[in-house]
C-alpha positions as a printed NumPy array, in Angstrom:
array([[-130.795,   60.369,  117.118],
       [-134.29 ,   59.316,  118.079],
       [-136.778,   62.084,  117.538],
       [-139.599,   62.823,  119.911],
       [-142.793,   61.549,  118.316],
       [-145.014,   64.167,  119.885],
       [-144.411,   67.49 ,  121.568],
       [-146.091,   68.076,  124.899],
       [-148.08 ,   71.26 ,  124.453],
       [-148.636,   71.883,  128.155],
       [-145.939,   72.707,  130.659],
       [-146.211,   74.111,  134.165],
       [-143.539,   76.761,  133.488],
       [-144.911,   77.907,  130.137],
       [-146.768,   81.235,  129.913],
       [-150.435,   80.346,  130.256],
       [-152.849,   80.631,  127.372],
       [-155.02 ,   83.144,  129.233],
       [-152.146,   85.594,  129.097],
       [-152.024,   85.317,  125.318],
       [-155.754,   85.718,  124.746],
       [-156.57 ,   87.979,  127.696],
       [-153.736,   90.501,  127.354],
       [-152.894,   92.47 ,  124.273],
       [-149.163,   92.935,  123.707],
       [-149.609,   96.649,  124.328],
       [-150.727,   95.89 ,  127.899],
       [-147.576,   93.929,  128.763],
       [-144.78 ,   95.402,  130.821],
       [-141.11 ,   94.886,  130.066],
       [-140.919,   92.702,  133.175],
       [-143.67 ,   90.434,  131.827],
       [-141.892,   90.165,  128.502],
       [-138.633,   89.244,  130.201],
       [-140.388,   86.555,  132.262],
       [-141.982,   85.147,  129.115],
       [-138.596,   85.09 ,  127.393],
       [-136.971,   83.294,  130.328],
       [-139.839,   80.783,  130.425],
       [-139.14 ,   79.871,  126.797],
       [-135.456,   79.352,  127.577],
       [-136.181,   77.296,  130.703],
       [-138.813,   75.05 ,  129.139],
       [-136.779,   74.804,  125.912],
       [-139.994,   74.94 ,  123.944],
       [-142.541,   77.173,  122.234],
       [-146.174,   76.179,  122.692],
       [-148.148,   78.817,  120.797],
       [-149.085,   79.491,  117.975],
       [-146.89 ,   76.65 ,  116.612],
       [-145.265,   73.996,  118.8  ],
       [-141.492,   73.595,  118.866],
       [-139.345,   71.472,  121.137],
       [-135.734,   72.64 ,  121.457],
       [-133.14 ,   69.872,  121.208],
       [-130.061,   71.95 ,  121.965],
       [-128.711,   75.476,  121.918],
       [-126.838,   76.411,  118.759],
       [-125.611,   79.815,  119.854],
       [-126.244,   82.973,  121.845],
       [-125.573,   86.636,  121.219],
       [-126.687,   90.12 ,  121.992],
       [-130.116,   89.787,  120.411],
       [-131.083,   86.436,  121.902],
       [-130.472,   82.704,  121.618],
       [-130.66 ,   80.203,  118.757],
       [-131.844,   76.609,  119.174],
       [-132.173,   73.518,  117.056],
       [-135.893,   72.842,  117.284],
       [-138.4  ,   70.205,  116.222],
       [-141.601,   71.659,  114.782],
       [-144.809,   69.726,  115.412],
       [-146.891,   69.848,  112.244],
       [-150.196,   68.275,  111.272],
       [-150.63 ,   64.487,  111.476],
       [-147.354,   63.936,  113.276],
       [-145.13 ,   65.733,  110.737],
       [-141.978,   66.7  ,  112.655],
       [-139.373,   68.895,  110.974],
       [-136.054,   70.396,  112.109],
       [-135.384,   74.138,  112.109],
       [-133.125,   76.706,  113.705],
       [-135.164,   78.986,  115.974],
       [-133.837,   82.382,  117.038],
       [-135.667,   83.855,  120.042],
       [-135.236,   87.608,  120.533],
       [-134.429,   88.908,  124.009],
       [-136.548,   91.894,  125.164],
       [-134.065,   92.616,  127.969],
       [-131.786,   94.742,  125.794],
       [-134.57 ,   97.252,  125.1  ],
       [-135.858,  100.097,  127.267],
       [-139.583,   99.429,  126.795],
       [-142.018,   96.934,  125.233],
       [-142.746,   99.464,  122.486],
       [-139.06 ,   99.707,  121.601],
       [-138.818,   95.908,  121.472],
       [-141.891,   95.47 ,  119.282],
       [-140.782,   98.296,  117.011],
       [-137.548,   96.428,  116.331],
       [-139.458,   93.165,  115.922],
       [-141.508,   94.96 ,  113.267],
       [-138.27 ,   95.826,  111.481],
       [-137.203,   92.174,  111.568],
       [-140.628,   90.965,  110.374],
       [-140.498,   93.402,  107.453],
       [-136.946,   92.332,  106.671],
       [-137.948,   88.652,  106.521],
       [-140.93 ,   89.468,  104.304],
       [-138.475,   90.878,  101.767],
       [-135.568,   88.466,  102.231],
       [-137.618,   85.253,  102.39 ],
       [-137.637,   85.037,   98.601],
       [-133.858,   85.519,   98.389],
       [-132.316,   82.265,   97.211],
       [-128.583,   81.623,   97.307],
       [-126.483,   78.58 ,   98.233],
       [-124.346,   80.97 ,  100.295],
       [-127.176,   82.374,  102.44 ],
       [-129.145,   80.506,  105.082],
       [-132.875,   80.39 ,  104.336],
       [-135.135,   82.337,  106.688],
       [-138.665,   81.007,  106.67 ],
       [-140.94 ,   83.113,  108.854],
       [-141.32 ,   85.468,  111.836],
       [-143.752,   84.643,  114.644],
       [-144.567,   85.841,  118.161],
       [-145.544,   83.92 ,  121.256],
       [-146.701,   85.769,  124.383],
       [-145.193,   88.953,  122.996],
       [-141.791,   87.362,  122.299],
       [-140.545,   87.424,  118.711],
       [-138.781,   84.496,  117.087],
       [-137.603,   83.497,  113.62 ],
       [-137.725,   80.046,  112.036],
       [-134.696,   79.372,  109.815],
       [-132.941,   76.612,  107.928],
       [-130.954,   74.398,  110.322],
       [-127.422,   74.057,  108.932],
       [-125.65 ,   70.856,  109.955],
       [-122.09 ,   72.1  ,  110.059],
       [-119.607,   74.241,  111.937],
       [-119.176,   77.989,  112.168],
       [-115.888,   79.721,  111.472],
       [-115.476,   80.835,  115.089],
       [-115.537,   77.205,  116.214],
       [-113.244,   76.238,  113.35 ],
       [-110.641,   78.772,  114.495],
       [-110.636,   77.262,  117.989],
       [-109.018,   73.922,  118.823],
       [-112.059,   72.031,  120.093],
       [-112.622,   70.261,  116.78 ],
       [-108.968,   69.407,  116.203],
       [-108.657,   66.755,  118.92 ],
       [-111.818,   65.054,  117.635],
       [-110.571,   65.02 ,  114.036],
       [-107.125,   63.719,  115.007],
       [-108.617,   60.767,  116.887],
       [-110.733,   59.8  ,  113.877],
       [-108.19 ,   60.432,  111.088],
       [-105.161,   58.549,  109.84 ],
       [-101.776,   60.259,  109.794],
       [-101.96 ,   60.665,  106.013],
       [-105.45 ,   62.191,  106.243],
       [-104.31 ,   64.732,  108.83 ],
       [-101.287,   65.566,  106.685],
       [-103.639,   66.26 ,  103.779],
       [-105.919,   68.413,  105.931],
       [-103.077,   70.52 ,  107.306],
       [-101.487,   70.899,  103.869],
       [-104.639,   72.326,  102.302],
       [-106.647,   73.786,  105.178],
       [-104.615,   75.125,  108.073],
       [-101.309,   75.172,  109.881],
       [-100.761,   75.143,  113.629],
       [ -98.909,   77.997,  115.301],
       [ -98.747,   77.005,  118.956],
       [-102.37 ,   76.891,  120.098],
       [-103.565,   78.888,  117.103],
       [-105.097,   77.577,  113.901],
       [-104.004,   79.712,  110.944],
       [-105.903,   79.037,  107.746],
       [-104.098,   78.512,  104.473],
       [-104.476,   81.305,  101.881],
       [-106.278,   79.029,   99.4  ],
       [-108.971,   77.963,  101.87 ],
       [-109.255,   81.545,  103.123],
       [-109.993,   82.727,   99.579],
       [-112.543,   79.936,   99.091],
       [-114.415,   80.943,  102.25 ],
       [-114.253,   84.662,  101.491],
       [-115.596,   84.155,   97.977],
       [-118.583,   82.266,   99.391],
       [-119.235,   85.11 ,  101.831],
       [-118.913,   87.71 ,   99.062],
       [-121.369,   85.851,   96.832],
       [-123.87 ,   85.753,   99.66 ],
       [-123.361,   89.468,  100.288],
       [-123.74 ,   90.198,   96.58 ],
       [-127.269,   88.75 ,   96.629],
       [-128.093,   90.541,   99.867],
       [-126.766,   93.887,   98.635],
       [-128.709,   93.483,   95.372],
       [-131.865,   93.717,   97.5  ],
       [-130.496,   96.908,   99.12 ],
       [-129.774,   95.182,  102.448],
       [-126.565,   95.204,  104.463],
       [-125.761,   92.238,  106.688],
       [-124.207,   94.52 ,  109.356],
       [-122.769,   91.661,  111.431],
       [-120.281,   89.722,  109.313],
       [-118.056,   87.829,  111.763],
       [-116.689,   84.284,  112.223],
       [-119.711,   83.135,  114.257],
       [-122.009,   84.098,  111.357],
       [-120.121,   82.15 ,  108.683],
       [-120.841,   78.424,  108.485],
       [-119.701,   75.415,  106.463],
       [-122.226,   72.645,  105.959],
       [-121.312,   68.96 ,  105.655],
       [-120.816,   69.283,  101.904],
       [-118.287,   72.077,  102.391],
       [-120.547,   74.904,  101.2  ],
       [-120.072,   78.323,  102.809],
       [-123.214,   79.903,  104.251],
       [-123.741,   83.367,  105.684],
       [-126.163,   83.236,  108.624],
       [-127.989,   85.501,  111.103],
       [-129.6  ,   88.512,  109.456],
       [-131.114,   89.878,  112.679],
       [-129.121,   93.076,  112.296],
       [-129.52 ,   93.498,  108.554],
       [-130.544,   97.027,  107.561],
       [-131.166,   98.803,  104.287],
       [-128.216,  100.661,  102.787],
       [-127.949,  104.183,  104.192],
       [-130.59 ,  103.52 ,  106.875],
       [-130.519,  105.737,  109.956],
       [-130.277,  103.307,  112.864],
       [-132.246,  103.658,  116.079],
       [-129.866,  101.23 ,  117.802],
       [-126.255,  100.214,  117.394],
       [-126.307,   96.505,  116.706],
       [-123.4  ,   94.337,  115.695],
       [-120.183,   93.132,  117.287],
       [-117.715,   96.004,  117.863],
       [-114.702,   93.82 ,  117.102],
       [-115.935,   93.377,  113.508],
       [-117.708,   96.699,  112.915],
       [-116.626,   99.029,  110.148],
       [-115.149,  102.365,  111.146],
       [-118.218,  104.275,  109.956],
       [-120.497,  102.023,  112.028],
       [-118.385,  102.787,  115.109],
       [-118.921,  106.457,  114.306],
       [-122.684,  105.865,  114.01 ],
       [-122.81 ,  106.918,  110.37 ],
       [-125.065,  105.263,  107.765],
       [-123.226,  102.479,  105.967],
       [-123.148,  100.967,  102.503],
       [-121.984,   97.688,  100.958],
       [-118.391,   98.74 ,  101.653],
       [-119.186,   98.625,  105.389],
       [-119.849,   94.885,  105.143],
       [-116.644,   94.55 ,  103.102],
       [-114.597,   96.091,  105.915],
       [-115.957,   93.373,  108.206],
       [-115.01 ,   90.77 ,  105.573],
       [-111.461,   92.147,  105.659],
       [-111.304,   91.76 ,  109.439],
       [-112.482,   88.155,  109.14 ],
       [-109.853,   87.5  ,  106.446],
       [-107.123,   88.901,  108.679],
       [-108.26 ,   86.732,  111.57 ],
       [-108.352,   83.559,  109.485],
       [-104.825,   84.057,  108.177],
       [-103.197,   84.992,  111.476],
       [-105.252,   82.683,  113.695],
       [-106.228,   85.379,  116.143],
       [-108.614,   88.355,  116.237],
       [-107.531,   91.916,  115.62 ],
       [-107.474,   92.524,  119.38 ],
       [-107.768,   89.775,  121.971],
       [-107.312,   92.008,  125.009],
       [-110.677,   92.008,  126.852],
       [-109.649,   95.209,  128.625],
       [-109.092,   97.159,  125.406],
       [-111.335,  100.204,  125.097],
       [-113.525,  100.879,  122.103],
       [-111.429,  103.972,  121.434],
       [-108.349,  101.744,  121.182],
       [-110.183,   99.351,  118.877],
       [-111.266,  102.191,  116.594],
       [-107.735,  103.626,  116.486],
       [-106.302,  100.232,  115.515],
       [-108.865,   99.878,  112.72 ],
       [-108.097,  103.336,  111.342],
       [-104.442,  102.39 ,  110.993],
       [-104.88 ,   98.927,  109.478],
       [-104.032,   99.885,  105.911],
       [-100.553,  100.97 ,  107.037],
       [ -99.907,   98.375,  109.782],
       [-101.141,   95.356,  107.842],
       [ -97.703,   93.97 ,  106.97 ],
       [ -96.811,   93.632,  110.645],
       [ -99.975,   91.618,  111.336],
       [ -99.844,   89.041,  108.543],
       [ -97.82 ,   85.793,  108.631],
       [ -94.787,   85.418,  106.37 ],
       [ -96.436,   82.949,  103.981],
       [ -99.074,   85.57 ,  103.219],
       [ -96.624,   88.468,  102.884],
       [ -94.982,   86.542,  100.05 ],
       [ -98.23 ,   86.957,   98.058],
       [ -98.432,   90.646,   97.175],
       [-101.872,   90.3  ,   95.563],
       [-103.398,   88.795,   98.731],
       [-101.904,   91.559,  100.885],
       [-103.191,   94.187,   98.454],
       [-106.673,   92.638,   98.474],
       [-106.912,   92.652,  102.276],
       [-105.55 ,   96.195,  102.439],
       [-108.225,   97.352,   99.994],
       [-110.956,   95.752,  102.116],
       [-109.607,   97.447,  105.249],
       [-109.091,  101.019,  104.052],
       [-110.318,  103.564,  106.591],
       [-111.994,  105.57 ,  103.822],
       [-114.916,  103.625,  102.301],
       [-114.186,  105.28 ,   98.943],
       [-110.844,  103.447,   98.809],
       [-112.401,  100.006,   99.359],
       [-114.026,   97.792,   96.751],
       [-117.28 ,   99.409,   95.675],
       [-119.32 ,   96.251,   96.254],
       [-119.112,   92.503,   96.845],
       [-119.104,   91.678,   93.127],
       [-116.051,   93.855,   92.491],
       [-114.293,   92.292,   95.486],
       [-115.012,   88.814,   94.146],
       [-114.764,   89.161,   90.366],
       [-113.18 ,   92.568,   89.685],
       [-109.742,   93.202,   88.187],
       [-108.228,   93.309,   91.692],
       [-110.636,   90.803,   93.189],
       [-110.319,   87.403,   94.79 ],
       [-111.187,   85.571,   91.584],
       [-108.001,   86.817,   89.947],
       [-105.938,   85.597,   92.912],
       [-107.703,   82.242,   92.721],
       [-106.687,   81.886,   89.071],
       [-103.049,   82.526,   89.981],
       [-103.141,   79.83 ,   92.659],
       [-104.613,   77.383,   90.139],
       [-101.894,   78.181,   87.608],
       [ -99.224,   77.659,   90.271],
       [-100.714,   74.344,   91.376],
       [-101.626,   75.701,   94.818],
       [-105.35 ,   75.103,   94.465],
       [-107.512,   72.116,   95.417],
       [-111.185,   71.122,   95.661],
       [-111.902,   72.933,   98.924],
       [-115.531,   71.825,   99.054],
       [-114.342,   68.215,   99.063],
       [-111.506,   68.802,  101.55 ],
       [-113.842,   70.632,  103.941],
       [-116.496,   67.953,  103.542],
       [-113.969,   65.192,  104.246],
       [-112.713,   67.008,  107.33 ],
       [-116.192,   67.737,  108.674],
       [-117.133,   64.071,  108.262],
       [-114.605,   63.354,  111.023],
       [-116.587,   65.572,  113.386],
       [-119.931,   63.783,  113.001],
       [-121.133,   62.257,  116.257],
       [-122.107,   58.612,  115.544],
       [-124.903,   58.791,  118.127],
       [-126.683,   61.866,  116.752],
       [-125.377,   61.793,  113.16 ],
       [-124.659,   65.506,  113.572],
       [-121.514,   67.548,  113.79 ],
       [-120.986,   67.988,  117.519],
       [-118.301,   70.371,  118.813],
       [-117.83 ,   71.238,  122.505],
       [-118.925,   74.831,  122.975],
       [-116.631,   77.338,  124.633],
       [-116.192,   81.065,  124.392],
       [-113.132,   81.594,  122.261],
       [-110.872,   84.656,  122.432],
       [-112.275,   85.563,  119.03 ],
       [-115.561,   86.658,  120.552],
       [-114.646,   87.759,  124.074],
       [-114.214,   91.453,  123.329],
       [-117.38 ,   91.595,  121.262],
       [-119.417,   89.876,  123.971],
       [-118.078,   92.15 ,  126.702],
       [-119.1  ,   95.221,  124.705],
       [-122.49 ,   93.827,  123.662],
       [-124.374,   94.164,  126.932],
       [-127.456,   96.005,  125.65 ],
       [-128.917,   97.943,  122.778],
       [-127.437,  101.42 ,  122.469],
       [-129.702,  104.228,  121.214],
       [-128.316,  106.079,  118.204],
       [-126.244,  109.069,  119.285],
       [-125.502,  107.607,  122.719],
       [-122.059,  106.353,  123.787],
       [-121.398,  102.624,  123.791],
       [-122.115,  100.622,  126.912]])
């Protein structure tokens, strides 16, 4: 991929510099903020105070959109970053928007020093024309939501030999009609990476609050990375807004109660269930939130009917998922470390799989598979983007920010 040598700092559709210097943020209306946000999306660039040119969109959600961007530094130094731009349209006023941006800025000030191979690095928070954005590490890889869809499979099959595909399906996934169901060993490998990332996050008294397939990535070396901390809150924090994807929320978050580390673990359990069965908990876009909550409350007793046969044969895996998904937080693992390394944790199950010869080097297998998805023109993993059933319910219910104590939209 040929990089642009210089970013054009002037654009007819960009918010003009007089607006930045002549208007304080407090003087802006919500309409002005929304126009500034749309101008950034349309020009695919940020011009002030640091210049970025957006190469392509990496994702979109309730809070805004994420782009792969080139940062123009001094003396022609151009670097790649992921840039998340926060949408003011989900807030009721500029003050409400900036108040939440202040929360995110404070969060990054604390989390910027957090170092873990299982957590994406967040570099800094900035504002341009009143619009907040975050500069993050750009992960060259694939997220779990995309991995659970079939878009990547056709690409890999065209670029792999029959023996390579046999190896991939033996260790990574099996096909059930149009569904990709992940093997228990790979599922455990991914979950342990997520839990280790959460362990570091929880140690700083933060909850992720939005653990879901779209926020779990594998880079080209096969490392698992937890991304997108825009909804992270401190443990026990009273929330002004309900953020997060309803499909993956814990029961207590649905009920608008303060959460703890076990709230993130419930979301981990939902992700585990989805990986193993190849489909989300509910894929009916017409299902009500009341129905979703009722299904979640009954998961500990209905779990056997949801899991595939090859998983039901492993009592320890079933028990582990059931413990993650208990309706009562007190019956779940107390924290991510216990879930990973405790007496009933994933580490113990991993050891059993090794002893039974059911284990492999999942970093290497994932890396080998992802190498088949690298576009020779861009030297990046390129997967056609489509909205999968995994996220449809969450997106339908994520129309705007919901004040605490108010019903869902």
